[in-house]
Coordinates of C-alpha atoms in Angstrom, one line a residue:
M1 CA 51.0 5.2 42.0
A2 CA 51.4 1.9 40.1
P3 CA 48.6 -0.5 40.6
N4 CA 49.2 -3.5 42.8
T5 CA 49.5 -6.5 40.6
A6 CA 47.5 -8.5 43.2
D7 CA 44.7 -5.9 42.8
T8 CA 44.5 -6.1 39.0
A9 CA 44.9 -9.9 38.8
L10 CA 41.9 -11.7 37.3
W11 CA 39.7 -13.6 39.8
P12 CA 37.8 -16.6 38.3
A13 CA 34.2 -16.0 39.4
P14 CA 33.0 -19.3 40.9
H15 CA 30.3 -21.1 38.8
A16 CA 27.5 -22.6 40.9
S17 CA 27.2 -26.4 40.3
G18 CA 23.7 -26.4 42.0
A19 CA 21.4 -24.6 44.4
V20 CA 23.2 -22.7 47.2
D21 CA 22.2 -23.4 50.8
A22 CA 24.1 -21.2 53.1
T23 CA 24.1 -18.8 56.1
V24 CA 26.1 -15.7 55.4
H25 CA 27.1 -13.3 58.3
V26 CA 27.2 -10.0 56.5
P27 CA 29.5 -7.4 58.1
G28 CA 28.2 -4.1 59.5
S29 CA 26.8 -1.2 57.5
K30 CA 29.3 1.3 56.1
S31 CA 26.6 4.0 56.0
V32 CA 25.8 3.5 59.7
T33 CA 29.4 3.1 60.8
N34 CA 30.6 6.3 59.1
R35 CA 27.7 8.4 60.3
A36 CA 28.1 7.0 63.9
L37 CA 31.9 7.8 63.8
V38 CA 31.1 11.5 62.9
L39 CA 28.3 11.8 65.5
A40 CA 30.4 10.2 68.2
S41 CA 33.3 12.5 67.4
L42 CA 31.1 15.6 67.8
A43 CA 29.5 14.4 71.0
S44 CA 30.1 15.9 74.5
E45 CA 31.1 12.6 76.0
P46 CA 32.7 9.3 74.9
G47 CA 30.6 6.6 73.2
W48 CA 30.9 3.0 71.9
L49 CA 30.4 1.7 68.4
R50 CA 29.8 -2.1 68.4
R51 CA 30.2 -4.4 65.4
P52 CA 31.6 -1.6 63.3
L53 CA 32.5 -2.3 59.7
R54 CA 36.2 -2.5 59.2
S55 CA 36.7 -1.7 55.5
R56 CA 38.7 0.8 53.5
D57 CA 36.0 3.5 53.7
T58 CA 35.4 3.2 57.4
L59 CA 39.1 3.0 58.2
L60 CA 39.6 6.2 56.1
M61 CA 36.9 7.9 58.1
A62 CA 38.5 6.8 61.4
G63 CA 41.9 7.9 60.2
A64 CA 40.6 11.3 59.2
L65 CA 38.9 11.9 62.5
R66 CA 42.1 10.8 64.4
A67 CA 44.1 13.3 62.3
M68 CA 41.8 16.1 63.6
G69 CA 42.4 15.0 67.2
I70 CA 39.6 12.5 67.9
E71 CA 40.7 9.4 69.9
I72 CA 39.3 6.1 68.5
E73 CA 40.3 3.0 70.5
E74 CA 39.8 -0.4 68.8
G75 CA 39.0 -3.4 71.1
V76 CA 36.1 -5.2 72.6
G77 CA 32.8 -3.8 73.8
P78 CA 32.1 -2.6 77.4
D79 CA 30.7 -6.0 78.2
G80 CA 33.9 -7.7 77.1
T81 CA 32.4 -9.3 74.0
G82 CA 32.5 -8.5 70.3
E83 CA 34.6 -6.0 68.4
A84 CA 33.9 -2.4 69.3
W85 CA 35.4 1.1 68.9
R86 CA 35.4 3.6 71.7
V87 CA 35.3 7.1 70.5
I88 CA 36.6 9.9 72.8
P89 CA 35.7 13.3 71.5
S90 CA 38.2 16.2 71.8
D91 CA 38.6 19.7 70.4
L92 CA 39.1 19.4 66.7
R93 CA 42.4 20.7 65.4
G94 CA 44.5 21.4 62.4
P95 CA 46.8 21.4 60.6
A96 CA 45.6 18.0 59.5
A97 CA 45.7 15.9 56.3
V98 CA 42.7 13.8 55.3
D99 CA 42.9 11.0 52.7
V100 CA 39.3 10.4 51.5
G101 CA 40.3 7.5 49.1
N102 CA 37.2 7.3 46.9
A103 CA 34.7 7.4 49.8
G104 CA 31.8 9.7 49.2
T105 CA 30.9 9.7 52.9
V106 CA 34.5 10.8 53.9
M107 CA 34.8 13.5 51.2
R108 CA 31.4 14.9 52.0
F109 CA 30.7 14.4 55.7
L110 CA 34.1 15.7 56.9
P111 CA 34.5 19.2 55.4
P112 CA 31.7 20.5 57.7
V113 CA 33.4 18.8 60.6
S114 CA 36.8 20.3 59.6
A115 CA 35.2 23.8 59.6
L116 CA 34.9 23.3 63.4
A117 CA 38.6 22.6 63.7
D118 CA 41.1 25.1 64.9
G119 CA 43.4 25.2 61.9
P120 CA 43.6 24.1 58.3
V121 CA 42.5 20.7 57.1
R122 CA 43.7 19.5 53.7
F123 CA 41.6 17.0 51.8
D124 CA 42.9 14.7 49.0
G125 CA 42.2 11.3 47.7
D126 CA 42.3 8.8 44.8
P127 CA 42.3 10.2 41.2
R128 CA 38.6 9.3 40.8
S129 CA 37.7 11.4 43.9
Y130 CA 38.7 14.5 41.9
E131 CA 35.9 13.8 39.4
R132 CA 33.1 13.3 42.0
P133 CA 30.9 16.3 42.8
L134 CA 31.7 18.2 45.9
N135 CA 30.4 21.6 45.0
G136 CA 27.2 21.2 47.0
V137 CA 29.1 20.9 50.3
I138 CA 31.8 23.5 49.4
D139 CA 29.2 26.2 48.3
A140 CA 27.0 25.5 51.3
L141 CA 29.9 25.8 53.8
R142 CA 30.9 29.1 52.2
Q143 CA 27.3 30.3 52.6
L144 CA 27.6 29.4 56.3
G145 CA 30.8 31.3 56.8
A146 CA 33.6 28.8 56.1
R147 CA 36.8 29.6 54.2
I148 CA 37.8 26.9 51.6
D149 CA 40.6 26.9 49.0
D150 CA 39.7 24.7 46.1
D151 CA 41.1 26.8 43.2
G152 CA 37.5 27.2 41.9
R153 CA 37.2 23.5 41.1
G154 CA 34.2 22.6 43.3
A155 CA 36.1 19.3 43.8
L156 CA 39.1 17.8 45.5
P157 CA 41.9 18.5 46.4
M158 CA 41.0 21.4 48.8
T159 CA 41.8 22.9 52.2
V160 CA 39.2 24.0 54.8
H161 CA 40.5 26.7 57.0
G162 CA 38.7 26.0 60.3
N163 CA 38.6 28.6 63.1
G164 CA 37.1 26.5 65.8
A165 CA 33.5 27.3 65.2
L166 CA 30.9 28.0 62.4
E167 CA 28.0 30.4 62.6
G168 CA 25.6 28.2 60.7
G169 CA 22.1 29.2 59.8
T170 CA 20.1 28.8 56.6
V171 CA 21.7 27.4 53.5
A172 CA 20.5 26.5 50.0
V173 CA 22.0 23.4 48.3
D174 CA 21.3 21.5 45.1
A175 CA 21.6 17.8 46.2
S176 CA 20.4 16.4 42.9
S177 CA 23.7 14.7 42.4
S178 CA 24.0 13.3 45.9
S179 CA 21.9 13.1 49.0
Q180 CA 25.2 13.1 51.0
F181 CA 25.3 16.9 50.5
V182 CA 22.2 17.2 52.8
S183 CA 23.4 14.5 55.3
A184 CA 26.9 16.2 55.5
L185 CA 25.4 19.5 56.7
L186 CA 22.8 17.8 59.1
L187 CA 25.4 15.7 60.8
S188 CA 27.6 18.6 61.9
G189 CA 24.6 21.0 62.3
P190 CA 24.2 20.6 66.1
R191 CA 27.7 22.0 66.6
F192 CA 27.1 25.1 64.5
N193 CA 26.3 28.2 66.6
Q194 CA 22.9 28.7 65.0
G195 CA 22.4 25.0 64.0
V196 CA 21.5 24.6 60.4
E197 CA 18.5 24.9 58.1
V198 CA 19.2 23.0 54.8
R199 CA 17.0 23.9 51.8
H200 CA 17.3 21.5 48.8
T201 CA 16.8 23.5 45.6
G202 CA 17.2 20.8 43.0
A203 CA 14.5 19.1 40.9
T204 CA 15.3 15.6 42.2
L205 CA 16.7 14.2 45.4
P206 CA 18.1 10.6 45.1
S207 CA 18.7 8.1 48.0
M208 CA 16.1 9.6 50.4
P209 CA 16.5 6.6 52.8
H210 CA 20.1 7.7 53.5
I211 CA 18.8 11.1 54.6
R212 CA 16.2 9.4 56.8
M213 CA 19.1 7.3 58.3
T214 CA 21.0 10.5 59.1
V215 CA 17.9 12.0 60.8
D216 CA 17.2 8.9 62.8
M217 CA 20.8 8.7 64.0
L218 CA 20.9 12.4 64.9
R219 CA 17.7 12.0 67.0
A220 CA 19.2 8.9 68.7
V221 CA 22.1 11.0 70.1
G222 CA 19.8 13.8 71.3
A223 CA 19.6 16.2 68.4
Q224 CA 16.4 18.1 67.6
V225 CA 15.6 17.7 63.9
D226 CA 12.6 19.0 61.9
T227 CA 11.9 17.3 58.6
P228 CA 9.4 17.3 55.8
E229 CA 8.0 14.0 57.1
S230 CA 7.5 15.5 60.6
G231 CA 5.3 18.4 59.3
G232 CA 8.0 20.7 58.1
E233 CA 8.3 22.4 54.7
P234 CA 9.0 20.2 51.7
N235 CA 12.7 19.8 51.0
V236 CA 13.7 21.6 54.2
W237 CA 15.6 20.1 57.2
R238 CA 16.4 21.9 60.4
V239 CA 18.8 20.9 63.1
S240 CA 18.8 22.9 66.3
P241 CA 22.2 23.7 68.0
G242 CA 22.9 21.6 71.1
A243 CA 25.1 19.0 72.7
L244 CA 25.2 15.4 71.3
L245 CA 25.2 12.4 73.7
G246 CA 27.7 9.6 73.7
R247 CA 25.9 6.4 72.9
D248 CA 26.4 2.6 72.9
L249 CA 25.4 1.8 69.3
V250 CA 25.2 -1.6 67.7
V251 CA 25.8 -1.4 63.9
E252 CA 23.3 -3.3 61.8
P253 CA 24.5 -5.7 59.0
D254 CA 25.0 -3.8 55.7
L255 CA 21.9 -4.8 53.8
S256 CA 23.2 -3.5 50.5
N257 CA 26.2 -5.8 50.9
A258 CA 23.8 -8.7 51.5
Q259 CA 22.6 -8.2 47.9
P260 CA 25.0 -10.6 46.1
F261 CA 24.3 -13.4 48.5
L262 CA 20.5 -13.0 48.2
A263 CA 21.0 -12.8 44.4
A264 CA 22.9 -16.1 44.6
A265 CA 19.8 -17.8 46.0
L266 CA 17.7 -16.2 43.2
V267 CA 20.1 -17.2 40.4
T268 CA 20.7 -20.8 41.7
G269 CA 17.2 -21.5 43.0
G270 CA 18.7 -22.0 46.4
K271 CA 18.4 -20.6 50.0
V272 CA 20.5 -18.0 51.8
V273 CA 20.0 -16.9 55.4
V274 CA 21.3 -13.5 56.6
P275 CA 21.4 -13.4 60.4
D276 CA 20.4 -10.2 62.4
W277 CA 18.4 -8.6 59.5
P278 CA 16.6 -5.8 61.3
S279 CA 12.8 -5.7 61.5
R280 CA 12.9 -1.9 61.1
T281 CA 15.7 0.0 59.3
T282 CA 16.4 3.1 57.2
Q283 CA 18.9 1.1 55.1
P284 CA 18.1 1.2 51.4
G285 CA 19.1 -2.5 51.1
D286 CA 15.9 -3.5 52.9
R287 CA 14.1 -2.9 49.5
L288 CA 15.8 -6.1 48.3
R289 CA 13.1 -8.1 50.0
E290 CA 10.5 -6.5 47.8
I291 CA 12.5 -6.3 44.6
F292 CA 14.0 -9.8 44.6
T293 CA 10.6 -11.3 45.5
E294 CA 9.1 -9.6 42.5
M295 CA 12.0 -11.1 40.4
G296 CA 11.1 -14.6 41.5
G297 CA 12.2 -15.3 45.1
S298 CA 10.4 -15.4 48.4
C299 CA 11.5 -14.3 51.8
E300 CA 10.7 -14.7 55.5
L301 CA 11.9 -12.4 58.3
T302 CA 12.4 -14.5 61.4
E303 CA 13.8 -13.7 64.9
Y304 CA 17.1 -15.1 63.6
G305 CA 17.3 -13.1 60.4
L306 CA 16.2 -13.1 56.8
V307 CA 15.6 -16.4 55.0
F308 CA 15.6 -15.8 51.2
T309 CA 14.7 -18.6 48.8
G310 CA 14.9 -18.7 45.0
S311 CA 12.3 -20.4 42.9
G312 CA 14.5 -21.5 40.1
S313 CA 13.0 -18.8 37.8
I314 CA 14.1 -15.2 37.4
H315 CA 11.7 -12.6 36.1
G316 CA 12.4 -9.2 34.6
I317 CA 11.3 -6.1 36.4
D318 CA 10.3 -2.5 35.7
V319 CA 11.4 -0.6 38.8
D320 CA 12.3 3.0 39.9
L321 CA 15.5 2.7 41.9
G322 CA 15.9 6.4 42.6
E323 CA 15.8 6.0 46.4
V324 CA 18.0 2.9 46.3
G325 CA 20.5 3.5 43.5
E326 CA 23.3 1.6 45.0
L327 CA 21.3 -1.6 44.4
T328 CA 21.4 -1.1 40.7
P329 CA 24.5 -3.0 39.7
G330 CA 23.3 -6.2 41.5
I331 CA 19.8 -5.9 40.1
A332 CA 21.2 -5.4 36.6
A333 CA 23.3 -8.5 36.9
V334 CA 20.3 -10.6 38.0
A335 CA 18.1 -9.0 35.2
A336 CA 20.7 -10.1 32.6
L337 CA 19.9 -13.7 33.6
A338 CA 16.1 -13.3 33.7
D339 CA 13.4 -14.8 31.5
S340 CA 12.1 -11.4 30.3
P341 CA 13.3 -7.8 29.8
S342 CA 13.9 -5.3 32.6
T343 CA 13.8 -1.5 32.9
L344 CA 15.7 0.2 35.7
R345 CA 14.7 3.8 36.2
G346 CA 15.5 6.9 38.3
V347 CA 19.2 6.4 38.6
A348 CA 20.8 9.0 36.3
H349 CA 22.9 10.1 39.4
L350 CA 24.8 6.8 39.2
R351 CA 26.9 8.4 36.5
L352 CA 28.6 10.3 39.3
H353 CA 29.3 7.4 41.7
E354 CA 32.6 5.5 42.2
T355 CA 32.5 5.2 38.4
D356 CA 29.8 5.9 35.8
R357 CA 27.9 2.8 36.8
L358 CA 25.4 3.0 34.0
A359 CA 28.1 3.1 31.3
A360 CA 30.2 0.5 33.1
L361 CA 27.3 -2.0 33.5
T362 CA 26.3 -1.5 29.9
K363 CA 29.8 -2.2 28.5
E364 CA 30.6 -5.1 30.8
I365 CA 27.4 -7.1 30.4
N366 CA 27.3 -6.5 26.7
E367 CA 30.9 -7.7 26.3
L368 CA 29.7 -11.0 27.8
G369 CA 27.0 -11.2 25.1
G370 CA 24.3 -9.2 26.8
D371 CA 21.9 -6.6 25.4
V372 CA 21.9 -3.6 27.7
T373 CA 21.1 0.0 26.6
E374 CA 21.4 3.2 28.6
T375 CA 18.4 5.4 28.9
A376 CA 18.3 9.0 30.1
D377 CA 17.9 7.8 33.7
G378 CA 18.7 4.1 33.8
L379 CA 19.1 0.9 31.9
H380 CA 17.0 -1.3 29.6
I381 CA 18.1 -5.0 29.8
R382 CA 17.1 -7.7 27.4
P383 CA 18.3 -11.1 28.6
R384 CA 20.5 -13.1 26.2
R385 CA 22.6 -16.2 26.5
L386 CA 25.9 -14.9 28.0
H387 CA 29.4 -16.2 27.7
G388 CA 32.6 -16.0 29.7
G389 CA 35.1 -13.1 29.6
I390 CA 36.7 -10.4 31.6
F391 CA 34.4 -8.3 33.8
H392 CA 36.1 -5.0 34.5
T393 CA 35.4 -3.3 37.9
Y394 CA 36.6 0.3 37.4
D395 CA 37.7 0.3 41.1
D396 CA 34.0 0.0 42.0
H397 CA 33.1 -2.5 44.6
R398 CA 29.5 -3.0 43.3
M399 CA 30.8 -3.7 39.8
A400 CA 32.9 -6.5 41.2
T401 CA 30.0 -8.1 43.1
A402 CA 27.7 -7.7 40.0
G403 CA 30.3 -9.7 38.0
A404 CA 30.4 -12.4 40.6
I405 CA 26.6 -12.8 40.4
I406 CA 26.7 -13.3 36.7
G407 CA 29.6 -15.8 37.1
L408 CA 27.3 -18.1 39.2
A409 CA 25.3 -18.8 36.0
V410 CA 27.9 -18.2 33.3
E411 CA 31.1 -20.2 33.1
G412 CA 34.4 -18.5 32.5
V413 CA 33.7 -15.0 33.9
Q414 CA 36.9 -13.4 35.3
I415 CA 36.7 -10.4 37.6
E416 CA 39.4 -7.8 37.2
N417 CA 40.5 -6.3 40.6
V418 CA 38.1 -8.2 42.9
A419 CA 40.1 -6.6 45.7
T420 CA 38.2 -3.4 45.2
T421 CA 35.4 -5.0 47.2
A422 CA 37.4 -4.2 50.4
K423 CA 36.0 -0.7 50.1
T424 CA 32.9 -1.9 51.9
L425 CA 32.9 -5.7 52.0
P426 CA 36.2 -7.1 53.3
D427 CA 36.9 -10.8 52.5
F428 CA 34.2 -10.9 49.8
P429 CA 36.0 -13.7 47.9
D430 CA 36.2 -15.9 51.0
L431 CA 32.6 -15.2 51.9
W432 CA 31.5 -16.0 48.3
T433 CA 33.4 -19.2 48.0
G434 CA 32.3 -20.2 51.6
M435 CA 28.6 -19.6 50.5
L436 CA 29.2 -22.0 47.7
G437 CA 30.7 -24.6 50.0
A438 CA 34.1 -24.3 48.4

């Protein structure tokens, strides 16, 4: 398919003329929205999802579930206020066709769901989705009794031949390349005849907060989950079989998507308020409060939300981002503007994300005059005076927002395909220029 010329057009990243002072209402969490859609679809009764994120990834998830027979009504909440989705579960069915786009949550969370469908479910997606690892889910489902045709690729495209149920039981999976392999099996586990016991066999496990999010959300809809944190074996999670409850869930703001706006306060020495920042959350983006404070900012969590203030100085950082890898592009962008070097560690798995994020960040920052080198598991960034130029995104939403952060301090930065931000952050250009008062 030929690229849309509007998508590939260059977007002049706005240059900040002074300190920002803005309140930014960040849309809902993609990670919460897509997990909630899966759990509501597997429940024994209808449920509500309030303030859901409407983005490419979440609309792909909703579309895929609808294709398998789930009814998802879009409207206002049960109290008549605010956008909400009503999810009405039904028997899952095939034949169905699922377009995953390039959404990791869709391509990994839905094969276990489709194994419960009565009929075949075909999975396909963007060209990049063929390169992203899926073998952990495919191999695990085969161990649990599912029949999958993938021509031996361990990747898309593929067909899951559902027969209305899955026996479940104990399964070994190497989730070193993505914690989503574990979450995928846990989310559908309550509907397996024996539940599921997931044993992670790899040497490392990235993005643990996302597994904690999955566990918390399962427990909130009535599932019984045993975890390493609750006294279980290390690297073993158990979900008992049982019915899931329909809930009325309010989706938190996406804290990872708040990153560029907080970075703007840091880069310009200004202030940004993000309303409704939760006081307790499993979202990885909550680590930004700690990381960006260490890099020169200060924050206060109030009843209204998070108030983040930059000091006018940006300091380098040496940090392990293994649990919060998705924050790496934005942190790298800020680090390129700092007053001392930075080392970002623990993120070798980013080479398998929407693009090879380590290679992409290195290339794009260096082409603006930076000095970034890849390490075995991250990046080393030595700040230099940067200049304008084209910042390529590789169809990766977090590359686009990283380029926008640099553009605040560097005149003449042009973002190629800023429209890719619609994957998780619709209307990003308007939110960005609104923050700057344009």
